[in-house]
mmCIF file of C-alpha atoms in Angstrom:
data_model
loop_
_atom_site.group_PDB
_atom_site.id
_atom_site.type_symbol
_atom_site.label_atom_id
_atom_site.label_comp_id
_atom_site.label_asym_id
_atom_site.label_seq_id
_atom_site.Cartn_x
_atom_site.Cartn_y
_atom_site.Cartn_z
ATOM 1 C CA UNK A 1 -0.764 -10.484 -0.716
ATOM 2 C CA UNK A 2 -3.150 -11.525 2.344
ATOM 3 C CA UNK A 3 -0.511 -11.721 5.299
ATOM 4 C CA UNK A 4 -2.096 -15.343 6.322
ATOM 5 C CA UNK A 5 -0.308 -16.437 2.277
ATOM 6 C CA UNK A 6 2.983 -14.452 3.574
ATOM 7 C CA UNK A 7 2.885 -17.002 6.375
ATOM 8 C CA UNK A 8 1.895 -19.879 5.019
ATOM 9 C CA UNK A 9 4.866 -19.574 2.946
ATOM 10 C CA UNK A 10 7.407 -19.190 5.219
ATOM 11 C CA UNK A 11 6.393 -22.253 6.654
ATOM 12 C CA UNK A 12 6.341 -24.046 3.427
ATOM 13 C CA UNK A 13 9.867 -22.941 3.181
ATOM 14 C CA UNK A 14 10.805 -24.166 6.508
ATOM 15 C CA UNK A 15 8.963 -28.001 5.480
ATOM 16 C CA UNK A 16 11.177 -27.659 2.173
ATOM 17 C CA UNK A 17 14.040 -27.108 3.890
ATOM 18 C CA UNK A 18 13.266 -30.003 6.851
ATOM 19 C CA UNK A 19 12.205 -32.651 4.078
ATOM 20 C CA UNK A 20 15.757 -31.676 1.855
ATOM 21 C CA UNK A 21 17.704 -32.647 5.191
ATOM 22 C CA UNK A 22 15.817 -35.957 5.496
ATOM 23 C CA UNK A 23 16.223 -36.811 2.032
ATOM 24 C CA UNK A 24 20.322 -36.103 2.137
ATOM 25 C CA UNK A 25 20.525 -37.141 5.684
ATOM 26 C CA UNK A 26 23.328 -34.989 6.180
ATOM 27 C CA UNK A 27 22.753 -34.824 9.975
ATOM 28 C CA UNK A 28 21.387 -38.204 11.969
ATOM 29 C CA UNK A 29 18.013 -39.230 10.744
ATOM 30 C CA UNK A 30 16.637 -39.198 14.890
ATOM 31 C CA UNK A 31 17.941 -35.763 15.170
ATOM 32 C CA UNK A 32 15.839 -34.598 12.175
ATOM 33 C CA UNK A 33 12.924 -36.375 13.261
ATOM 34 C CA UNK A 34 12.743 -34.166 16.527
ATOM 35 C CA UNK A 35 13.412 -30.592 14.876
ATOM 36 C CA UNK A 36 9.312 -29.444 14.161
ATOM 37 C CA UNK A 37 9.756 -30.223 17.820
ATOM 38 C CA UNK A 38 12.427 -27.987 18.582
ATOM 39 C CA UNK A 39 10.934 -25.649 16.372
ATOM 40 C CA UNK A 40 7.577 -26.052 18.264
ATOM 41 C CA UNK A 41 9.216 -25.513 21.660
ATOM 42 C CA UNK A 42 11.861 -22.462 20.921
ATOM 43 C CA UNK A 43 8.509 -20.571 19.516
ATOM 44 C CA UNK A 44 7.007 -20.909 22.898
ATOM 45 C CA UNK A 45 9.950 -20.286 24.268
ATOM 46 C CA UNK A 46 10.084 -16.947 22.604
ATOM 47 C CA UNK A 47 6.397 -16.308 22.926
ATOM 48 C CA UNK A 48 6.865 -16.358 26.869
ATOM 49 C CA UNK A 49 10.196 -14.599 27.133
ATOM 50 C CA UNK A 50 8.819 -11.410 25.003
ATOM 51 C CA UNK A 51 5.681 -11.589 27.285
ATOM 52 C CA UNK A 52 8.189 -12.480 30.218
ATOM 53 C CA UNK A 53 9.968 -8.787 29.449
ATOM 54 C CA UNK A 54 7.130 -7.064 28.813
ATOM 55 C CA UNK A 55 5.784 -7.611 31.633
ATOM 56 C CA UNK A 56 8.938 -6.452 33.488
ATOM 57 C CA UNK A 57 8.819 -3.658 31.831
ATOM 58 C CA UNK A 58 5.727 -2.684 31.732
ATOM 59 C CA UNK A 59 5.543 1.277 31.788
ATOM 60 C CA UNK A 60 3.318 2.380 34.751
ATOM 61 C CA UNK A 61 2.714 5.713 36.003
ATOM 62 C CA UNK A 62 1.007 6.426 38.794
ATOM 63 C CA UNK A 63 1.983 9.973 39.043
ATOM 64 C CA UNK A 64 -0.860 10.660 36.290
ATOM 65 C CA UNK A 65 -3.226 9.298 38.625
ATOM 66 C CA UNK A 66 -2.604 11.979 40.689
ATOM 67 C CA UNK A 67 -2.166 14.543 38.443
ATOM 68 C CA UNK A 68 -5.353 13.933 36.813
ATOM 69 C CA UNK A 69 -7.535 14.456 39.942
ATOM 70 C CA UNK A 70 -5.885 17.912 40.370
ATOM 71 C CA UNK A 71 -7.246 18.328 37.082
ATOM 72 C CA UNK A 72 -10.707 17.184 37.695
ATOM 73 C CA UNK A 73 -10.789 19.219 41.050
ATOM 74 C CA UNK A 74 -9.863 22.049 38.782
ATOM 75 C CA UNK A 75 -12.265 21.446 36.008
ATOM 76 C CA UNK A 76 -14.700 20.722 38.485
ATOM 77 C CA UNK A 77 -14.742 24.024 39.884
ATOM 78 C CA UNK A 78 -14.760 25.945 36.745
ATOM 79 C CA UNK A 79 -17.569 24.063 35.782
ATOM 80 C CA UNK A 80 -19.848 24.636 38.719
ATOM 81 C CA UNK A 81 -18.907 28.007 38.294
ATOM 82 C CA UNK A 82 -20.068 28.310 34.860
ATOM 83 C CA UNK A 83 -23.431 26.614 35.508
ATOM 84 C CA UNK A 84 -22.731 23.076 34.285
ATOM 85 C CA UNK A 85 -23.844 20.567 36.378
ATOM 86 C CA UNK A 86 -20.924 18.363 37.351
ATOM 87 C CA UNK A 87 -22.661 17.074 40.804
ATOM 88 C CA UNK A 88 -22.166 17.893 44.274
ATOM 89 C CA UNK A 89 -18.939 16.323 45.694
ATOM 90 C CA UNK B 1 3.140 26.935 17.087
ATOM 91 C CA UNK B 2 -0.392 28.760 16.030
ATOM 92 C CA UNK B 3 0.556 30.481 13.251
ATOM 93 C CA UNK B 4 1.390 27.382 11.403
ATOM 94 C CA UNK B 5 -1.879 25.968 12.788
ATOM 95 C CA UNK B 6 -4.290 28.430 11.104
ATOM 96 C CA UNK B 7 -5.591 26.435 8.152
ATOM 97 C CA UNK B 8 -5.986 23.060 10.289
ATOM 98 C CA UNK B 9 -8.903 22.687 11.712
ATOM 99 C CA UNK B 10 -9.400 19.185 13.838
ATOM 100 C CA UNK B 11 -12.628 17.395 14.863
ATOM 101 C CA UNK B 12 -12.555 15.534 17.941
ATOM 102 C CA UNK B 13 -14.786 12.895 18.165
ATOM 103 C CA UNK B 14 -15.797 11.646 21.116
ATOM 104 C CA UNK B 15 -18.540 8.888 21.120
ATOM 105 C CA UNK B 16 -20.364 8.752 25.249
ATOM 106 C CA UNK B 17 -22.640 6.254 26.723
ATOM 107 C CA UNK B 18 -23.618 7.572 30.685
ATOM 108 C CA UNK B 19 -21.111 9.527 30.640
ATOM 109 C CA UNK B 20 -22.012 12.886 32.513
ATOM 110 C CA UNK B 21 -19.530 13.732 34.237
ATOM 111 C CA UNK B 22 -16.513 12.645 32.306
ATOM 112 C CA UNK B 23 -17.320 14.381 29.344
ATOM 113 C CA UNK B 24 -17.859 18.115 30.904
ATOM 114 C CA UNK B 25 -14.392 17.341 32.441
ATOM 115 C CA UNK B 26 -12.899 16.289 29.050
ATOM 116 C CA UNK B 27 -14.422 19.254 27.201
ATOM 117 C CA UNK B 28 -12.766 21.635 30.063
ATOM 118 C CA UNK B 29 -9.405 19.933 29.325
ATOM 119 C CA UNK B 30 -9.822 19.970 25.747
ATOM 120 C CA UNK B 31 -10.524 23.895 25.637
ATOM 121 C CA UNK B 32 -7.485 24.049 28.563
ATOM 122 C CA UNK B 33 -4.822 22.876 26.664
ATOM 123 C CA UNK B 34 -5.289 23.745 22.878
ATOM 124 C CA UNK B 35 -6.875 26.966 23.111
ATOM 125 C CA UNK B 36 -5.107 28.399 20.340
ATOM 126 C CA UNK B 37 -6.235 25.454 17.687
ATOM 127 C CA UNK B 38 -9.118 25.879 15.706
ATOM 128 C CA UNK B 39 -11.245 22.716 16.553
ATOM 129 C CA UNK B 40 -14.699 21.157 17.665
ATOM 130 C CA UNK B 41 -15.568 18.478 19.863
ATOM 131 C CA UNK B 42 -18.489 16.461 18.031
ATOM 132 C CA UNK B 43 -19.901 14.204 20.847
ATOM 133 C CA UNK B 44 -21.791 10.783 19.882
ATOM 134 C CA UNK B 45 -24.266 10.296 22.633
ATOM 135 C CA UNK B 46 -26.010 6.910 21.886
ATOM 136 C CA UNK B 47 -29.495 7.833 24.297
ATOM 137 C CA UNK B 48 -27.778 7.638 27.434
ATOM 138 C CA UNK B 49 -30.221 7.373 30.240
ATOM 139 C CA UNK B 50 -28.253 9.420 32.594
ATOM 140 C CA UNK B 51 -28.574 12.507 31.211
ATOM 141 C CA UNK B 52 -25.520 13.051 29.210
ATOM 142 C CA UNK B 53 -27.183 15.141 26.668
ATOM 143 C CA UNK B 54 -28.335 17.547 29.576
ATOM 144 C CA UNK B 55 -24.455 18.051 30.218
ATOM 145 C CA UNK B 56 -23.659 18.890 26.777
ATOM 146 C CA UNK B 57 -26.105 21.216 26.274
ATOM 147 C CA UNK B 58 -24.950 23.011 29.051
ATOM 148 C CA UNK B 59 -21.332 22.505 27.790
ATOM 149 C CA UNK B 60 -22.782 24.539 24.620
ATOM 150 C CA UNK B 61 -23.941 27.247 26.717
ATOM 151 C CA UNK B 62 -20.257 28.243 28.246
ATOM 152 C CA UNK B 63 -18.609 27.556 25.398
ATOM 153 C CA UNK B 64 -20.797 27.836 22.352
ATOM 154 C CA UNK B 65 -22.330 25.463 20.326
ATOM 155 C CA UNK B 66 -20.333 26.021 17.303
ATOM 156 C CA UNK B 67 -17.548 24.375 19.239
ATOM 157 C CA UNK B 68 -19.496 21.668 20.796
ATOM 158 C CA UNK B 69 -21.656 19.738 18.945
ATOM 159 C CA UNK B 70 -24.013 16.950 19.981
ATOM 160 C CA UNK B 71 -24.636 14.435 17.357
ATOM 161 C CA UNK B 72 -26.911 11.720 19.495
ATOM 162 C CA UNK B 73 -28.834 8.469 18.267
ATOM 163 C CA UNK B 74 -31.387 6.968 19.779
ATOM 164 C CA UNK B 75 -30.009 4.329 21.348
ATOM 165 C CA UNK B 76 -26.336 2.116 21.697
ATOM 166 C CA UNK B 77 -25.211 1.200 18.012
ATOM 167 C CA UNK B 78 -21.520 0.705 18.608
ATOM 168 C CA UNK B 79 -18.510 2.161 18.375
ATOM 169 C CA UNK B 80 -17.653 2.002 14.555
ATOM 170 C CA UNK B 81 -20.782 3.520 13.176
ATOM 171 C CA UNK B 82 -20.525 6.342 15.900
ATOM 172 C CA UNK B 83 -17.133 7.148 13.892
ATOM 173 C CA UNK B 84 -18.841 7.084 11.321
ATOM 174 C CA UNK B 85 -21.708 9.004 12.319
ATOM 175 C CA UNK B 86 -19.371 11.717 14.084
ATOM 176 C CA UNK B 87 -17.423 11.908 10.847
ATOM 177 C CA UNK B 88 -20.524 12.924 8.551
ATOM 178 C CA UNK B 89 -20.551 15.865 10.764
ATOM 179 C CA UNK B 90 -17.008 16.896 11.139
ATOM 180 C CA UNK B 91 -15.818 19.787 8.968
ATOM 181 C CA UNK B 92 -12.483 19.808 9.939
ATOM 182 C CA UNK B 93 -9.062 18.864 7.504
ATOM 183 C CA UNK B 94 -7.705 16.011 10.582
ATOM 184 C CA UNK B 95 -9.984 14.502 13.107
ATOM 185 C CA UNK B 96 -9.197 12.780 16.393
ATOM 186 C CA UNK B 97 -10.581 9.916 18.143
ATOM 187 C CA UNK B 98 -10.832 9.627 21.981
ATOM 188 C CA UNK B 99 -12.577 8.002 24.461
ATOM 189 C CA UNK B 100 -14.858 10.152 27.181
ATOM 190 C CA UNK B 101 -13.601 8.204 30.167
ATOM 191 C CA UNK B 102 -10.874 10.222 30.909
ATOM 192 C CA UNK B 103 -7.963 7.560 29.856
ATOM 193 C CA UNK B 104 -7.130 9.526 27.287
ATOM 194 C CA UNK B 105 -5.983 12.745 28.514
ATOM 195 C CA UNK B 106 -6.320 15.658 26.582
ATOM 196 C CA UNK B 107 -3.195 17.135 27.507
ATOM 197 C CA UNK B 108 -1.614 15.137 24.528
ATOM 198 C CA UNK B 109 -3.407 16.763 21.859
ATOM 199 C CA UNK B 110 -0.739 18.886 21.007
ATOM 200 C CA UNK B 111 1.919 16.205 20.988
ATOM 201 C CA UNK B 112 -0.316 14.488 18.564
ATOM 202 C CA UNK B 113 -0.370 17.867 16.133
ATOM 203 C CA UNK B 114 3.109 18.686 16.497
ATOM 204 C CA UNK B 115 3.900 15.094 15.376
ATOM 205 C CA UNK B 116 1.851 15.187 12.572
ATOM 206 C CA UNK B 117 2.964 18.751 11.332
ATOM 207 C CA UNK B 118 7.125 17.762 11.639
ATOM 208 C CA UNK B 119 6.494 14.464 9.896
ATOM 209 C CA UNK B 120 3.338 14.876 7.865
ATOM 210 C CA UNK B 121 1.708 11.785 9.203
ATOM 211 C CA UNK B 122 -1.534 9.969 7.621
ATOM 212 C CA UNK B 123 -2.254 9.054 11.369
ATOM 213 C CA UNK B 124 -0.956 9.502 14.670
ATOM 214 C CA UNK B 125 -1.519 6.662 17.399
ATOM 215 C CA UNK B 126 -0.983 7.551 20.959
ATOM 216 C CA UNK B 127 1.025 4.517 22.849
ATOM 217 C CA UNK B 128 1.241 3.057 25.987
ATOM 218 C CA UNK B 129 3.907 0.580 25.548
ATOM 219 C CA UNK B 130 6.913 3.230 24.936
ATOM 220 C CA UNK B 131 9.490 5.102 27.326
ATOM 221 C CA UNK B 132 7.344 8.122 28.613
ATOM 222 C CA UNK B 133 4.030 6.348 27.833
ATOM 223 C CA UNK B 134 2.590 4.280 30.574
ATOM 224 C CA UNK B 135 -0.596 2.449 32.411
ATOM 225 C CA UNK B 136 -1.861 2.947 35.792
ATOM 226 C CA UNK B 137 -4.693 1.099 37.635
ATOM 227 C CA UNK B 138 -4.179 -2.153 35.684
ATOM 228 C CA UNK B 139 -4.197 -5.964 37.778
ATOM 229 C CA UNK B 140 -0.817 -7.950 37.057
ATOM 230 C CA UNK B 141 -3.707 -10.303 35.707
ATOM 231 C CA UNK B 142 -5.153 -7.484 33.004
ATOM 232 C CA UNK B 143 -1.355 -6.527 32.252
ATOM 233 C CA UNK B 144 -0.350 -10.267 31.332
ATOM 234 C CA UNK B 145 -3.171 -10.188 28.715
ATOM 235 C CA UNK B 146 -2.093 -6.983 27.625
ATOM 236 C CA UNK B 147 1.493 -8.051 27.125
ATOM 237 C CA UNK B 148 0.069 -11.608 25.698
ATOM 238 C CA UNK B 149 -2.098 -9.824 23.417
ATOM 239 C CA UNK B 150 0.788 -7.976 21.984
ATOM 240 C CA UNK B 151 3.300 -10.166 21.602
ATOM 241 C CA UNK B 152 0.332 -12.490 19.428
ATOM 242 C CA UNK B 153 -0.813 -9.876 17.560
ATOM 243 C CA UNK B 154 3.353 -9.084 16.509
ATOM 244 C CA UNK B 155 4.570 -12.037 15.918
ATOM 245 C CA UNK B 156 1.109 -12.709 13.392
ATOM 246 C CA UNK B 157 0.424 -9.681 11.992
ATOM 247 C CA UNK B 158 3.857 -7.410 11.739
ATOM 248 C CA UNK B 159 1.720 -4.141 12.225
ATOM 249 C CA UNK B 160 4.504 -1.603 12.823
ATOM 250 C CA UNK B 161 2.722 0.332 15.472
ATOM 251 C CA UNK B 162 3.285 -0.764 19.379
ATOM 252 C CA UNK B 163 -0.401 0.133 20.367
ATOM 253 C CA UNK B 164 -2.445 -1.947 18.487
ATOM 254 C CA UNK B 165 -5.650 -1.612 20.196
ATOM 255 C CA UNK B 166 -5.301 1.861 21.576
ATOM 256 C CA UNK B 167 -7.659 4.273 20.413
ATOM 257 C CA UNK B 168 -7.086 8.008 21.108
ATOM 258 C CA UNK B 169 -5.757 8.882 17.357
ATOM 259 C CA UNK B 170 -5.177 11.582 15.159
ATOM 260 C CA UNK B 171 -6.455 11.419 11.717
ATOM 261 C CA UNK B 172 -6.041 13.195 8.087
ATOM 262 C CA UNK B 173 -10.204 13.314 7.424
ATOM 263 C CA UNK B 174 -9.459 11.789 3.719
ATOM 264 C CA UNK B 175 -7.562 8.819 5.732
ATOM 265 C CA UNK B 176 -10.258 8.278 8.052
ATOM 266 C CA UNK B 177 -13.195 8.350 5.691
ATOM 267 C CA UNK B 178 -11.078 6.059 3.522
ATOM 268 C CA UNK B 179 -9.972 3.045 6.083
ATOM 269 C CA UNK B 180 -13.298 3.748 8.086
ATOM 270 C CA UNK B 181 -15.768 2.144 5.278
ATOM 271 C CA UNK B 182 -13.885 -1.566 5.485
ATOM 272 C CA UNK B 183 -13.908 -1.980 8.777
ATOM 273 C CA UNK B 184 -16.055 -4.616 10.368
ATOM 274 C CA UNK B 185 -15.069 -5.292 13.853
ATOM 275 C CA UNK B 186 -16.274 -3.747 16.968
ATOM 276 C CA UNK B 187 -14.809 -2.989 20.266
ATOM 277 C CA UNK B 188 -11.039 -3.521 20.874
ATOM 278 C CA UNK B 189 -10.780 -5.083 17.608
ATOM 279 C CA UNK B 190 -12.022 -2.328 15.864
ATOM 280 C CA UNK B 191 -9.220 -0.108 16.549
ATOM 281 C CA UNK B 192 -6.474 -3.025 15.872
ATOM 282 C CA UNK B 193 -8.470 -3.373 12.499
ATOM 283 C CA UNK B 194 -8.547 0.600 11.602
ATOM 284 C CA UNK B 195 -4.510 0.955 12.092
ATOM 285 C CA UNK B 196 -3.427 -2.632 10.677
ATOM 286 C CA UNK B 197 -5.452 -1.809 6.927
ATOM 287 C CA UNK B 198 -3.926 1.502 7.249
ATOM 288 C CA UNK B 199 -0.476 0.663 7.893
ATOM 289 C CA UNK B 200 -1.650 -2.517 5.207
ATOM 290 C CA UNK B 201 -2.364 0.410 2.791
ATOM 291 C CA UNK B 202 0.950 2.401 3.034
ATOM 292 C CA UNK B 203 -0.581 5.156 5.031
ATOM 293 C CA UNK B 204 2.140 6.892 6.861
ATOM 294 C CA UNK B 205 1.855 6.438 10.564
ATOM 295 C CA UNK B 206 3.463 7.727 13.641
ATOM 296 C CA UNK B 207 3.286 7.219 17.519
ATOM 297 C CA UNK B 208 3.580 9.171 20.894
ATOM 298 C CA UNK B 209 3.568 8.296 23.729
ATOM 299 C CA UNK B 210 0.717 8.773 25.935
ATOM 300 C CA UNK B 211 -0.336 7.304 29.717
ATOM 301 C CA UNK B 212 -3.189 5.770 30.241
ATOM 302 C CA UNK B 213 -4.967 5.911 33.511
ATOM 303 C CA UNK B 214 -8.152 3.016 33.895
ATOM 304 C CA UNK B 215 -11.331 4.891 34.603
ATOM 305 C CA UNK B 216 -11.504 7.046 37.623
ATOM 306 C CA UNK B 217 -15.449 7.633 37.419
ATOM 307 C CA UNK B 218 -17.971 4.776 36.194
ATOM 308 C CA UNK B 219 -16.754 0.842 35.974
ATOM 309 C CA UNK B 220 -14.877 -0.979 33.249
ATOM 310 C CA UNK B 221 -16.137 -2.134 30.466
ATOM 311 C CA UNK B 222 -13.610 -5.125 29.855
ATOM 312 C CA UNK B 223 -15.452 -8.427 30.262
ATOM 313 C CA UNK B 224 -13.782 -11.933 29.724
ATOM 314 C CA UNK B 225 -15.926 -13.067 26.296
ATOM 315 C CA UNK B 226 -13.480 -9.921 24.523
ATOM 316 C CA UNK B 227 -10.667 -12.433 24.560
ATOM 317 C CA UNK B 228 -12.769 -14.503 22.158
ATOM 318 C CA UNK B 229 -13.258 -11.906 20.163
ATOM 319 C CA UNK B 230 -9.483 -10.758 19.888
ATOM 320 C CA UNK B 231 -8.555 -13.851 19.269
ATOM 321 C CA UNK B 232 -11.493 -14.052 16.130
ATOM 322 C CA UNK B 233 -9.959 -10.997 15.442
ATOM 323 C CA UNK B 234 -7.036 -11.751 14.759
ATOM 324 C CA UNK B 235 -7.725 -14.425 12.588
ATOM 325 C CA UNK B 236 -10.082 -12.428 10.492
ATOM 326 C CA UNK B 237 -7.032 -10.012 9.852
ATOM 327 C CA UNK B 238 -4.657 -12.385 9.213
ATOM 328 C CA UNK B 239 -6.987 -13.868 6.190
ATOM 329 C CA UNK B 240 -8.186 -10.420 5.384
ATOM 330 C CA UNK B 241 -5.613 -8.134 5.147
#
C-alpha cells in the first residue's frame, strides 16, 4: 500500500469519527465545530516541540574536529613521504 | 575479528569532484584503520579539473592499483549514476558508500562490519542523531533545518532509521544493485530515497552511530533551492512508496 493511501486513511477515520459526533451531538455542537481546529493546532504544536527538543539536544562534538586534524597532519606526512602530492602546507 | 572476515570482501565507493586532497587523506585512513579487511576503494572521479585523477594515480603507486581503482567519467553526472557506475566495477560481497570530504570518517568502518556480522544486516546506516553520534561545524540556522527536516520526514513517512539523508552506508552488493535501479532522486534526496524503499521492501537495516564533522578543506555544497527539492522529495515518496 503507497504510504500517502495509509494516510489518507487515517484521516478519513478521524472525519468519520468527527462527523459521528456531530450527527449524535453527544458533546455541544460549538465545541465540535472547533475540534479540526484543535486538531490543526496540537499538530503544530507537536511539530515544534519535537523540533524544539531536537534542537536541545542536538549531539555535537567538537572533539572530532580536533581529532581529525591530528589525523590529517598524520596522513599528511605519510603521504609526502610516499611521493603523493598532498601540497605544501 | 579477521578470521571471520576472510570471505567478505567490501567495495568502498567513493564518488570525488575537486577533490585532491581529501581523497589521498581518506584513502590513508581507509588503509589505517581496516588493514586486516579484504577491500578496495573504487573512486568515481567525474573530470575534475583540479587534478584529482593525478592524486589517485599516485595513490595506486603506494598502495597498488588492485586496491585503488579509478573509475572516472568525463564530466559531472551526479551522484546516483556514480553508484551506479562504481557498482559495475565492484567485485566485492558488501559495498560501502562515503563521501570524499572527510565527514565521514573512516575510522567507523569497522563499527559498520561488526554490526552487520552480529546482526546480519541488509544495510547499515551511519547516524548522527544518536547518543555517541554527533555534528560539528553546523550554524544553529543549518541545525534547525536539520531537526525540521527530520521531524517532517517522521511524522510523513515512518522510515525507521534516524538518519534519513545521511549517506556513509554499508551495503549487501545484491541489496544495493537491487534498491539502486528505482531510484530517481538526486542529491540529499537520493539517499532518503535509497533507505526509505529499502526499509519499504523489508530489507533488514541497522544504525551506528557516527560524527559528522562539515568540511574542513573545500566549501559546502548546501545551497538554499535543496529545501525545494526535499520538500518535492518528500512528496514523491509519500505517493511512491
Amino acid at each position: 500500500m503507497k504510504h500517502i493511501v495509509k494516510i489518507m486513511t487515517f484521516f478519513v477515520a478521524i472525519t468519520a469519527v468527527w462527523i459521528s459526533l456531530l450527527q449524535t451531538a453527544m458533546i455541544p455542537q460549538s465545541h465540535t465545530w472547533l475540534l479540526p481546529l484543535y486538531f490543526i493546532v496540537s499538530l503544530g504544536c507537536y511539530g515544534l516541540l519535537m523540533v524544539g527538543i531536537g534542537l536541545m539536544q542536538f549531539p555535537t562534538c567538537p572533539q572530532e574536529s580536533v581529532l581529525l586534524q591530528q589525523d590529517v597532519i598524520e596522513a599528511k606526512l605519510f603521504l609526502k613521504h610516499n611521493g603523493v602530492d598532498v601540497g605544501s602546507d | 575479528m579477521a578470521e571471520q572476515q576472510n570471505k567478505n570482501k567490501y567495495s568502498i565507493i567513493v564518488p570525488t569532484y575537486n577533490e585532491r586532497l581529501n581523497i589521498a587523506l581518506i584513502v590513508f585512513l581507509v588503509f589505517k584503520h581496516i588493514p586486516d579487511v579484504d577491500f578496495e576503494i573504487i573512486i568515481v572521479d567525474d573530470g575534475s579539473p583540479d587534478g584529482t585523477q593525478d592524486i589517485v594515480k599516485q595513490l595506486q603507486r603506494v598502495y597498488g592499483d588492485d586496491r585503488i581503482l579509478l573509475r572516472a567519467r568525463p564530466r559531472k553526472l551526479g551522484l546516483g549514476t556514480a553508484y551506479i557506475h562504481g557498482l559495475k566495477h565492484a567485485s566485492g560481497n558488501f559495498v560501502v558508500i562515503m563521501d570524499a570530504d572527510l565527514s565521514h570518517h573512516p575510522k567507523y568502518l569497522p563499527h559498520f562490519i561488526k554490526k552487520q556480522m552480529e546482526m546480519g544486516a541488509d544495510i547499515v546506516t551511519g547516524t548522527r542523531y544518536v547518543r555517541g553520534g554527533g555534528v560539528h561545524g553546523w550554524t544553529l540556522m543549518r541545525k534547525l533545518t536539520s531537526r525540521g527536516a527530520n521531524v517532517l520526514a517522521h511524522t510523513l513517512l515512518w522510515p525507521g532509521v534516524s538518519d534519513l539523508t545521511g549517506s556513509f552506508r554499508l551495503y549487501k552488493k545484491s541489496v544495493l544493485e537491487d534498491i539502486i535501479s528505482s531510484c530517481v532522486s538526486k542529491g540529499y534526496v537520493f539517499q532518503m530515497e535509497m533507505i526509505v524503499k529499502a526499509s519499504r521492501k523489508g530489507y533488514h537495516i541497522e544504525e551506528v552511530p557516527i560524527t559528522f564533522v562539515d568540511r574542513v578543506y573545500g566549501s559546502s555544497k548546501l545551497g538554499g533551492s535543496e529545501i525545494v527539492e526535499y520538500l518535492k522529495g518528500l512528496v514523491y515518496l509519500l505517493f511512491t512508496t
